[in-house]
Amino acid sequence: MDPSSNNFSGELLSKILSQDKNYAHVLDLLNDGILLVNGAGTIEYANKTFCELSEFDVQSLNGKIITNLLRNVSDDPLLQGAERNFYLKTHSNRNKLVSSKQFVVNSENGDFTIYILKDFTEQKKVEDALEQKNKELNTFIYKVSHDLKGPLTSVIGLINIAKDESKEEVALNYFNLIEKCTQRLDIVLIDLLEVTRLQIGQVEEEHFKMSELMEDVLSNLNEVDNSEIEQVEIKADFPKDLVLYTDKNILTSVIRNLVNNSIKYRKRNIEKPSVKIEVVCDDMIHIKVSDNGIGIEAALHDRVFEMFYRASAYSKGSGLGLYIVKIAVQKLQGTFSIHSAYNEGTSIKINLPINPPQID
């Protein structure tokens, strides 16, 4: 039976108040702590699990004021059946983090609150440790990617010098192959750096013109060649004087990766592949990037936003483009959706909140 139902709560109350020993024995076997508190805030019943959590015996708990034991982490008012976090002050004066649901029950004996509590301390420690490990991993990835970027740039530079000085066709072919491999590695490192910046960085909102952002996007399409860009018609549709207020760098990353993706997955057998970027602003920022490319099968719509996932044999990038879009939009507390079908193009819509600065 659902503990939040009135029938369950009423039955539990009547059984506890009647001091039903069989029912009390069942409650003592539960992994959750159970407390019954009267309208005056005094504890009238505690099961064995709560006694173990609090380090008090039953006799010591009976008659105690609940607010002397549980300190609410949040200042929000209690909600019927809502899960809340409290600090439980134990007999040894330690603070244990517990999660609790509480249900108010009306009876002929007055109003009572039933608390159902779980020890959250160990889980919180595990979560905190995991969060710290993730931070350390992101920092490690960022440092390794950054440290590799310098030598790789030098290698690419040396390859270009060698190509200029070499006259042998066989050697030039090898240099071209080496250059392509190093460029692919360079793209992976750039994207990894972008991922870690998004994960460990802070959102820095500012006012900027959409036209300036679009110039930045089109001049930094790092995952496609100029020859590929020239084959695609890129259209931008937004008011000339449109000014946005959000993190410019993060939004630039979002649109750049979407445009990169549209160019990479264009149809090769049509006269003019196209990409259209639309931006409108009301109570939110609405962005739509659509293309007439090869499209994405419906079954793959969720998977294409995974890290390193490649949905097509055409893919030659890092497999991080749409993953970057996802975490960037989440960083800005926005939402995104994809509309696509195989061989019918792709449209990705993004909605971002507008948080203008407060003016005193």
mmCIF file of C-alpha atoms in Angstrom:
data_model
loop_
_atom_site.group_PDB
_atom_site.id
_atom_site.type_symbol
_atom_site.label_atom_id
_atom_site.label_comp_id
_atom_site.label_asym_id
_atom_site.label_seq_id
_atom_site.Cartn_x
_atom_site.Cartn_y
_atom_site.Cartn_z
ATOM 1 C CA MET A 1 0.000 0.000 0.000
ATOM 2 C CA ASP A 2 1.147 3.510 -0.775
ATOM 3 C CA PRO A 3 2.449 5.150 2.451
ATOM 4 C CA SER A 4 1.100 8.499 1.222
ATOM 5 C CA SER A 5 -2.499 7.251 1.118
ATOM 6 C CA ASN A 6 -4.919 8.319 3.846
ATOM 7 C CA ASN A 7 -5.961 4.692 4.418
ATOM 8 C CA PHE A 8 -2.389 3.602 5.131
ATOM 9 C CA SER A 9 -1.637 6.623 7.336
ATOM 10 C CA GLY A 10 -4.896 6.262 9.253
ATOM 11 C CA GLU A 11 -4.345 2.538 9.800
ATOM 12 C CA LEU A 12 -0.762 3.131 10.933
ATOM 13 C CA LEU A 13 -1.922 5.817 13.364
ATOM 14 C CA SER A 14 -4.692 3.731 14.903
ATOM 15 C CA LYS A 15 -2.458 0.677 15.289
ATOM 16 C CA ILE A 16 0.321 2.694 16.964
ATOM 17 C CA LEU A 17 -2.063 4.521 19.293
ATOM 18 C CA SER A 18 -3.717 1.254 20.316
ATOM 19 C CA GLN A 19 -0.235 -0.110 21.115
ATOM 20 C CA ASP A 20 -0.733 -3.148 18.889
ATOM 21 C CA LYS A 21 2.361 -5.249 19.685
ATOM 22 C CA ASN A 22 2.246 -7.272 16.466
ATOM 23 C CA TYR A 23 2.124 -4.134 14.372
ATOM 24 C CA ALA A 24 4.902 -2.534 16.419
ATOM 25 C CA HIS A 25 7.048 -5.640 15.793
ATOM 26 C CA VAL A 26 6.516 -5.270 12.026
ATOM 27 C CA LEU A 27 7.475 -1.587 12.185
ATOM 28 C CA ASP A 28 10.652 -2.495 14.060
ATOM 29 C CA LEU A 29 11.695 -4.721 11.143
ATOM 30 C CA LEU A 30 11.496 -1.878 8.628
ATOM 31 C CA ASN A 31 14.695 -0.333 7.237
ATOM 32 C CA ASP A 32 13.089 3.116 7.537
ATOM 33 C CA GLY A 33 12.781 5.067 10.756
ATOM 34 C CA ILE A 34 9.162 5.735 11.803
ATOM 35 C CA LEU A 35 8.128 8.578 14.103
ATOM 36 C CA LEU A 36 4.684 9.577 15.330
ATOM 37 C CA VAL A 37 4.446 13.190 16.491
ATOM 38 C CA ASN A 38 1.362 14.814 18.019
ATOM 39 C CA GLY A 39 -0.002 18.273 17.308
ATOM 40 C CA ALA A 40 2.151 19.796 20.038
ATOM 41 C CA GLY A 41 5.314 18.509 18.300
ATOM 42 C CA THR A 42 5.965 15.796 20.915
ATOM 43 C CA ILE A 43 7.173 12.335 19.884
ATOM 44 C CA GLU A 44 4.696 9.616 20.884
ATOM 45 C CA TYR A 45 6.249 6.651 19.073
ATOM 46 C CA ALA A 46 9.589 5.705 17.500
ATOM 47 C CA ASN A 47 10.431 2.364 15.930
ATOM 48 C CA LYS A 48 13.674 0.435 16.423
ATOM 49 C CA THR A 49 15.307 1.759 13.218
ATOM 50 C CA PHE A 50 14.846 5.381 14.293
ATOM 51 C CA CYS A 51 16.271 4.555 17.732
ATOM 52 C CA GLU A 52 19.370 3.150 16.034
ATOM 53 C CA LEU A 53 19.618 6.213 13.767
ATOM 54 C CA SER A 54 19.290 8.670 16.649
ATOM 55 C CA GLU A 55 21.243 6.592 19.213
ATOM 56 C CA PHE A 56 18.394 7.176 21.706
ATOM 57 C CA ASP A 57 16.360 4.429 23.360
ATOM 58 C CA VAL A 58 12.560 4.411 23.138
ATOM 59 C CA GLN A 59 12.061 5.751 26.654
ATOM 60 C CA SER A 60 14.356 8.707 25.999
ATOM 61 C CA LEU A 61 12.583 9.607 22.758
ATOM 62 C CA ASN A 62 9.021 9.505 24.061
ATOM 63 C CA GLY A 63 8.011 13.023 25.038
ATOM 64 C CA LYS A 64 10.906 14.733 23.202
ATOM 65 C CA ILE A 65 10.112 17.761 21.038
ATOM 66 C CA ILE A 66 10.663 16.903 17.369
ATOM 67 C CA THR A 67 12.369 20.226 16.558
ATOM 68 C CA ASN A 68 15.068 19.411 19.141
ATOM 69 C CA LEU A 69 16.026 16.388 17.040
ATOM 70 C CA LEU A 70 15.409 17.381 13.431
ATOM 71 C CA ARG A 71 16.774 20.590 11.937
ATOM 72 C CA ASN A 72 15.313 21.395 8.561
ATOM 73 C CA VAL A 73 17.916 21.931 5.839
ATOM 74 C CA SER A 74 15.499 24.027 3.778
ATOM 75 C CA ASP A 75 13.366 26.962 4.850
ATOM 76 C CA ASP A 76 10.500 25.906 2.577
ATOM 77 C CA PRO A 77 7.239 25.025 4.312
ATOM 78 C CA LEU A 78 6.558 21.324 4.847
ATOM 79 C CA LEU A 79 4.592 19.737 2.047
ATOM 80 C CA GLN A 80 2.291 16.765 2.607
ATOM 81 C CA GLY A 81 4.088 13.632 1.370
ATOM 82 C CA ALA A 82 7.072 15.594 0.014
ATOM 83 C CA GLU A 83 10.564 14.213 0.547
ATOM 84 C CA ARG A 84 12.715 16.562 2.581
ATOM 85 C CA ASN A 85 16.234 16.540 3.989
ATOM 86 C CA PHE A 86 16.913 17.123 7.696
ATOM 87 C CA TYR A 87 19.855 17.036 10.011
ATOM 88 C CA LEU A 88 19.167 14.594 12.832
ATOM 89 C CA LYS A 89 20.912 15.462 16.092
ATOM 90 C CA THR A 90 21.949 12.163 17.659
ATOM 91 C CA HIS A 91 22.454 11.271 21.325
ATOM 92 C CA SER A 92 26.214 11.712 20.813
ATOM 93 C CA ASN A 93 25.640 15.236 19.393
ATOM 94 C CA ARG A 94 26.497 14.217 15.825
ATOM 95 C CA ASN A 95 24.491 15.555 12.880
ATOM 96 C CA LYS A 96 23.243 12.882 10.505
ATOM 97 C CA LEU A 97 21.691 13.801 7.180
ATOM 98 C CA VAL A 98 18.350 12.029 6.755
ATOM 99 C CA SER A 99 15.649 12.191 4.091
ATOM 100 C CA SER A 100 12.089 12.197 5.311
ATOM 101 C CA LYS A 101 8.524 12.014 4.114
ATOM 102 C CA GLN A 102 5.806 13.185 6.463
ATOM 103 C CA PHE A 103 2.043 12.750 6.418
ATOM 104 C CA VAL A 104 -0.465 14.646 8.523
ATOM 105 C CA VAL A 105 -3.324 12.465 9.774
ATOM 106 C CA ASN A 106 -6.514 13.770 11.367
ATOM 107 C CA SER A 107 -8.101 11.575 14.016
ATOM 108 C CA GLU A 108 -10.450 11.726 16.978
ATOM 109 C CA ASN A 109 -7.315 11.917 19.127
ATOM 110 C CA GLY A 110 -6.143 15.055 17.338
ATOM 111 C CA ASP A 111 -3.752 15.795 14.459
ATOM 112 C CA PHE A 112 -0.625 13.679 14.174
ATOM 113 C CA THR A 113 2.350 13.694 11.797
ATOM 114 C CA ILE A 114 3.919 10.426 10.694
ATOM 115 C CA TYR A 115 7.604 10.758 9.712
ATOM 116 C CA ILE A 116 9.254 8.095 7.516
ATOM 117 C CA LEU A 117 13.031 8.636 7.576
ATOM 118 C CA LYS A 118 16.071 7.197 5.766
ATOM 119 C CA ASP A 119 19.725 7.653 6.696
ATOM 120 C CA PHE A 120 21.165 9.771 3.877
ATOM 121 C CA THR A 121 24.621 10.330 5.403
ATOM 122 C CA GLU A 122 26.519 7.508 3.681
ATOM 123 C CA GLN A 123 24.766 8.097 0.370
ATOM 124 C CA LYS A 124 25.669 11.790 0.582
ATOM 125 C CA LYS A 125 29.309 10.879 1.281
ATOM 126 C CA VAL A 126 29.348 8.594 -1.773
ATOM 127 C CA GLU A 127 27.745 11.306 -3.935
ATOM 128 C CA ASP A 128 30.200 13.944 -2.695
ATOM 129 C CA ALA A 129 33.138 11.602 -3.332
ATOM 130 C CA LEU A 130 31.826 10.842 -6.831
ATOM 131 C CA GLU A 131 31.392 14.553 -7.561
ATOM 132 C CA GLN A 132 34.964 15.207 -6.421
ATOM 133 C CA LYS A 133 36.270 12.365 -8.623
ATOM 134 C CA ASN A 134 34.380 13.813 -11.602
ATOM 135 C CA LYS A 135 35.924 17.227 -10.950
ATOM 136 C CA GLU A 136 39.393 15.677 -10.739
ATOM 137 C CA LEU A 137 38.778 13.713 -13.949
ATOM 138 C CA ASN A 138 37.591 16.832 -15.806
ATOM 139 C CA THR A 139 40.639 18.745 -14.581
ATOM 140 C CA PHE A 140 42.917 15.877 -15.681
ATOM 141 C CA ILE A 141 41.322 15.728 -19.155
ATOM 142 C CA TYR A 142 41.616 19.485 -19.505
ATOM 143 C CA LYS A 143 45.298 19.487 -18.483
ATOM 144 C CA VAL A 144 46.238 16.547 -20.720
ATOM 145 C CA SER A 145 44.361 18.002 -23.708
ATOM 146 C CA HIS A 146 45.932 21.421 -23.135
ATOM 147 C CA ASP A 147 49.437 19.984 -22.744
ATOM 148 C CA LEU A 148 49.101 17.904 -25.923
ATOM 149 C CA LYS A 149 47.739 20.805 -27.952
ATOM 150 C CA GLY A 150 51.044 22.730 -27.993
ATOM 151 C CA PRO A 151 53.273 19.920 -29.317
ATOM 152 C CA LEU A 152 50.590 18.897 -31.823
ATOM 153 C CA THR A 153 50.428 22.440 -33.211
ATOM 154 C CA SER A 154 54.210 22.332 -33.596
ATOM 155 C CA VAL A 155 53.967 19.005 -35.486
ATOM 156 C CA ILE A 156 51.378 20.465 -37.869
ATOM 157 C CA GLY A 157 53.657 23.465 -38.451
ATOM 158 C CA LEU A 158 56.658 21.216 -39.167
ATOM 159 C CA ILE A 159 54.598 19.158 -41.621
ATOM 160 C CA ASN A 160 53.731 22.316 -43.559
ATOM 161 C CA ILE A 161 57.415 23.332 -43.680
ATOM 162 C CA ALA A 162 58.396 19.848 -44.853
ATOM 163 C CA LYS A 163 55.739 19.957 -47.591
ATOM 164 C CA ASP A 164 57.041 23.307 -48.835
ATOM 165 C CA GLU A 165 60.617 22.038 -49.020
ATOM 166 C CA SER A 166 59.918 18.562 -50.383
ATOM 167 C CA LYS A 167 59.847 17.992 -54.145
ATOM 168 C CA GLU A 168 59.266 14.231 -54.161
ATOM 169 C CA GLU A 169 55.668 13.197 -54.884
ATOM 170 C CA VAL A 170 55.819 10.081 -52.678
ATOM 171 C CA ALA A 171 57.072 12.107 -49.705
ATOM 172 C CA LEU A 172 54.372 14.749 -50.278
ATOM 173 C CA ASN A 173 51.674 12.038 -50.224
ATOM 174 C CA TYR A 174 52.990 10.761 -46.888
ATOM 175 C CA PHE A 175 53.119 14.289 -45.478
ATOM 176 C CA ASN A 176 49.508 14.841 -46.577
ATOM 177 C CA LEU A 177 48.402 11.644 -44.839
ATOM 178 C CA ILE A 178 50.269 12.619 -41.664
ATOM 179 C CA GLU A 179 48.704 16.094 -41.820
ATOM 180 C CA LYS A 180 45.173 14.666 -42.059
ATOM 181 C CA CYS A 181 45.774 12.395 -39.062
ATOM 182 C CA THR A 182 47.204 15.193 -36.937
ATOM 183 C CA GLN A 183 44.338 17.510 -37.914
ATOM 184 C CA ARG A 184 41.803 14.906 -36.783
ATOM 185 C CA LEU A 185 43.636 14.553 -33.474
ATOM 186 C CA ASP A 186 43.699 18.343 -33.184
ATOM 187 C CA ILE A 187 39.899 18.451 -33.598
ATOM 188 C CA VAL A 188 39.455 15.832 -30.849
ATOM 189 C CA LEU A 189 41.678 17.826 -28.467
ATOM 190 C CA ILE A 190 39.830 21.069 -29.247
ATOM 191 C CA ASP A 191 36.482 19.391 -28.522
ATOM 192 C CA LEU A 192 37.738 17.750 -25.327
ATOM 193 C CA LEU A 193 38.956 21.137 -24.114
ATOM 194 C CA GLU A 194 35.552 22.584 -24.939
ATOM 195 C CA VAL A 195 33.772 19.821 -23.006
ATOM 196 C CA THR A 196 35.880 20.314 -19.888
ATOM 197 C CA ARG A 197 35.547 24.114 -20.053
ATOM 198 C CA LEU A 198 31.776 23.708 -20.122
ATOM 199 C CA GLN A 199 31.782 21.249 -17.224
ATOM 200 C CA ILE A 200 34.102 23.133 -14.875
ATOM 201 C CA GLY A 201 33.541 26.723 -16.024
ATOM 202 C CA GLN A 202 31.008 29.311 -14.853
ATOM 203 C CA VAL A 203 28.255 30.926 -16.900
ATOM 204 C CA GLU A 204 29.200 34.549 -17.663
ATOM 205 C CA GLU A 205 26.187 36.431 -19.011
ATOM 206 C CA GLU A 206 26.530 39.608 -21.035
ATOM 207 C CA HIS A 207 24.722 41.722 -23.618
ATOM 208 C CA PHE A 208 25.876 41.177 -27.210
ATOM 209 C CA LYS A 209 24.628 41.552 -30.774
ATOM 210 C CA MET A 210 23.511 38.377 -32.495
ATOM 211 C CA SER A 211 25.192 39.599 -35.696
ATOM 212 C CA GLU A 212 28.592 39.622 -33.922
ATOM 213 C CA LEU A 213 28.074 36.097 -32.619
ATOM 214 C CA MET A 214 27.172 34.880 -36.117
ATOM 215 C CA GLU A 215 30.390 36.367 -37.512
ATOM 216 C CA ASP A 216 32.348 34.453 -34.839
ATOM 217 C CA VAL A 217 30.533 31.224 -35.732
ATOM 218 C CA LEU A 218 31.113 31.443 -39.485
ATOM 219 C CA SER A 219 34.786 32.361 -39.114
ATOM 220 C CA ASN A 220 35.527 29.452 -36.761
ATOM 221 C CA LEU A 221 33.980 26.342 -38.293
ATOM 222 C CA ASN A 222 36.965 24.269 -37.188
ATOM 223 C CA GLU A 223 35.694 20.783 -38.110
ATOM 224 C CA VAL A 224 35.095 21.399 -41.821
ATOM 225 C CA ASP A 225 37.337 22.526 -44.677
ATOM 226 C CA ASN A 226 36.809 25.781 -46.547
ATOM 227 C CA SER A 227 36.053 23.731 -49.656
ATOM 228 C CA GLU A 228 33.188 22.048 -47.806
ATOM 229 C CA ILE A 229 31.826 25.374 -46.500
ATOM 230 C CA GLU A 230 31.812 26.766 -50.051
ATOM 231 C CA GLN A 231 29.524 23.927 -51.165
ATOM 232 C CA VAL A 232 26.844 24.827 -48.607
ATOM 233 C CA GLU A 233 24.452 27.769 -48.579
ATOM 234 C CA ILE A 234 24.301 29.128 -45.018
ATOM 235 C CA LYS A 235 21.383 31.442 -44.234
ATOM 236 C CA ALA A 236 20.858 33.406 -41.019
ATOM 237 C CA ASP A 237 17.424 34.779 -40.149
ATOM 238 C CA PHE A 238 17.139 37.137 -37.179
ATOM 239 C CA PRO A 239 16.444 40.858 -36.628
ATOM 240 C CA LYS A 240 19.463 43.004 -37.552
ATOM 241 C CA ASP A 241 19.460 44.818 -34.224
ATOM 242 C CA LEU A 242 18.804 41.708 -32.094
ATOM 243 C CA VAL A 243 20.660 41.917 -28.756
ATOM 244 C CA LEU A 244 20.777 38.869 -26.478
ATOM 245 C CA TYR A 245 21.676 38.454 -22.828
ATOM 246 C CA THR A 246 23.311 35.116 -22.051
ATOM 247 C CA ASP A 247 26.798 33.569 -22.118
ATOM 248 C CA LYS A 248 28.126 34.520 -25.554
ATOM 249 C CA ASN A 249 30.935 31.934 -25.651
ATOM 250 C CA ILE A 250 28.641 29.044 -24.736
ATOM 251 C CA LEU A 251 25.968 30.082 -27.240
ATOM 252 C CA THR A 252 28.645 30.475 -29.932
ATOM 253 C CA SER A 253 29.761 26.916 -29.187
ATOM 254 C CA VAL A 254 26.178 25.635 -29.510
ATOM 255 C CA ILE A 255 25.503 27.233 -32.909
ATOM 256 C CA ARG A 256 29.001 26.486 -34.288
ATOM 257 C CA ASN A 257 28.702 22.775 -33.465
ATOM 258 C CA LEU A 258 25.214 22.577 -34.993
ATOM 259 C CA VAL A 259 26.396 24.269 -38.209
ATOM 260 C CA ASN A 260 29.513 22.066 -38.319
ATOM 261 C CA ASN A 261 27.247 19.023 -38.019
ATOM 262 C CA SER A 262 24.911 20.184 -40.788
ATOM 263 C CA ILE A 263 27.846 20.730 -43.156
ATOM 264 C CA LYS A 264 29.442 17.367 -42.357
ATOM 265 C CA TYR A 265 26.185 15.467 -42.896
ATOM 266 C CA ARG A 266 25.015 17.295 -46.018
ATOM 267 C CA LYS A 267 23.742 15.400 -49.023
ATOM 268 C CA ARG A 268 26.484 14.952 -51.611
ATOM 269 C CA ASN A 269 24.090 14.286 -54.486
ATOM 270 C CA ILE A 270 22.150 17.577 -54.541
ATOM 271 C CA GLU A 271 23.091 20.849 -56.220
ATOM 272 C CA LYS A 272 23.024 23.109 -53.164
ATOM 273 C CA PRO A 273 23.038 21.751 -49.597
ATOM 274 C CA SER A 274 21.732 24.391 -47.192
ATOM 275 C CA VAL A 275 21.805 25.288 -43.502
ATOM 276 C CA LYS A 276 19.436 27.814 -41.937
ATOM 277 C CA ILE A 277 19.933 29.485 -38.532
ATOM 278 C CA GLU A 278 16.857 31.208 -37.090
ATOM 279 C CA VAL A 279 16.807 33.207 -33.858
ATOM 280 C CA VAL A 280 13.792 34.928 -32.303
ATOM 281 C CA CYS A 281 13.422 36.411 -28.866
ATOM 282 C CA ASP A 282 10.328 36.955 -26.690
ATOM 283 C CA ASP A 283 10.242 35.769 -23.088
ATOM 284 C CA MET A 284 12.910 33.222 -24.115
ATOM 285 C CA ILE A 285 15.646 32.869 -26.736
ATOM 286 C CA HIS A 286 14.438 30.505 -29.482
ATOM 287 C CA ILE A 287 17.074 29.071 -31.825
ATOM 288 C CA LYS A 288 16.466 26.721 -34.738
ATOM 289 C CA VAL A 289 19.206 25.232 -36.922
ATOM 290 C CA SER A 290 17.858 23.222 -39.845
ATOM 291 C CA ASP A 291 19.360 21.602 -42.935
ATOM 292 C CA ASN A 292 18.413 19.501 -45.962
ATOM 293 C CA GLY A 293 21.067 16.885 -45.213
ATOM 294 C CA ILE A 294 21.005 13.108 -44.875
ATOM 295 C CA GLY A 295 18.870 13.192 -41.713
ATOM 296 C CA ILE A 296 18.863 10.916 -38.682
ATOM 297 C CA GLU A 297 16.737 7.830 -38.124
ATOM 298 C CA ALA A 298 14.169 8.245 -35.328
ATOM 299 C CA ALA A 299 15.692 5.366 -33.362
ATOM 300 C CA LEU A 300 18.978 7.284 -33.111
ATOM 301 C CA HIS A 301 17.607 10.671 -31.989
ATOM 302 C CA ASP A 302 18.629 10.193 -28.348
ATOM 303 C CA ARG A 303 21.915 8.437 -29.080
ATOM 304 C CA VAL A 304 23.364 11.185 -31.290
ATOM 305 C CA PHE A 305 23.739 13.396 -28.191
ATOM 306 C CA GLU A 306 25.958 10.805 -26.454
ATOM 307 C CA MET A 307 29.697 11.325 -26.075
ATOM 308 C CA PHE A 308 31.760 9.985 -29.018
ATOM 309 C CA TYR A 309 28.690 8.596 -30.815
ATOM 310 C CA ARG A 310 28.794 8.648 -34.610
ATOM 311 C CA ALA A 311 25.547 7.925 -36.430
ATOM 312 C CA SER A 312 26.904 7.838 -39.979
ATOM 313 C CA ALA A 313 29.733 6.513 -42.098
ATOM 314 C CA TYR A 314 30.211 10.117 -43.266
ATOM 315 C CA SER A 315 31.417 11.091 -39.819
ATOM 316 C CA LYS A 316 35.016 12.200 -39.640
ATOM 317 C CA GLY A 317 34.849 14.432 -36.576
ATOM 318 C CA SER A 318 35.427 13.741 -32.898
ATOM 319 C CA GLY A 319 31.933 12.421 -32.158
ATOM 320 C CA LEU A 320 31.559 15.177 -29.557
ATOM 321 C CA GLY A 321 29.688 17.873 -31.485
ATOM 322 C CA LEU A 322 26.104 17.182 -30.394
ATOM 323 C CA TYR A 323 27.282 16.104 -26.932
ATOM 324 C CA ILE A 324 28.817 19.577 -26.567
ATOM 325 C CA VAL A 325 25.499 21.095 -27.697
ATOM 326 C CA LYS A 326 23.647 19.081 -25.048
ATOM 327 C CA ILE A 327 25.855 20.001 -22.079
ATOM 328 C CA ALA A 328 26.104 23.634 -23.252
ATOM 329 C CA VAL A 329 22.309 24.004 -23.409
ATOM 330 C CA GLN A 330 21.996 22.332 -19.998
ATOM 331 C CA LYS A 331 24.643 24.721 -18.646
ATOM 332 C CA LEU A 332 22.431 27.615 -19.764
ATOM 333 C CA GLN A 333 19.407 25.874 -18.172
ATOM 334 C CA GLY A 334 17.729 25.533 -21.554
ATOM 335 C CA THR A 335 15.976 22.750 -23.452
ATOM 336 C CA PHE A 336 16.486 21.231 -26.895
ATOM 337 C CA SER A 337 14.598 18.966 -29.263
ATOM 338 C CA ILE A 338 15.421 17.230 -32.528
ATOM 339 C CA HIS A 339 13.174 16.709 -35.528
ATOM 340 C CA SER A 340 14.677 14.525 -38.223
ATOM 341 C CA ALA A 341 14.046 11.588 -40.513
ATOM 342 C CA TYR A 342 16.431 9.628 -42.673
ATOM 343 C CA ASN A 343 17.138 11.405 -45.988
ATOM 344 C CA GLU A 344 14.809 14.304 -45.041
ATOM 345 C CA GLY A 345 17.120 16.699 -43.219
ATOM 346 C CA THR A 346 17.415 17.681 -39.560
ATOM 347 C CA SER A 347 16.059 20.498 -37.433
ATOM 348 C CA ILE A 348 17.250 21.154 -33.879
ATOM 349 C CA LYS A 349 15.345 23.622 -31.714
ATOM 350 C CA ILE A 350 16.771 25.234 -28.583
ATOM 351 C CA ASN A 351 14.978 27.332 -25.973
ATOM 352 C CA LEU A 352 17.051 29.360 -23.516
ATOM 353 C CA PRO A 353 15.857 31.441 -20.567
ATOM 354 C CA ILE A 354 16.453 35.185 -20.508
ATOM 355 C CA ASN A 355 17.861 36.435 -17.220
ATOM 356 C CA PRO A 356 18.380 40.193 -17.625
ATOM 357 C CA PRO A 357 20.495 41.895 -14.953
ATOM 358 C CA GLN A 358 18.597 43.550 -12.127
ATOM 359 C CA ILE A 359 18.596 47.343 -12.330
ATOM 360 C CA ASP A 360 18.469 49.136 -8.983
#
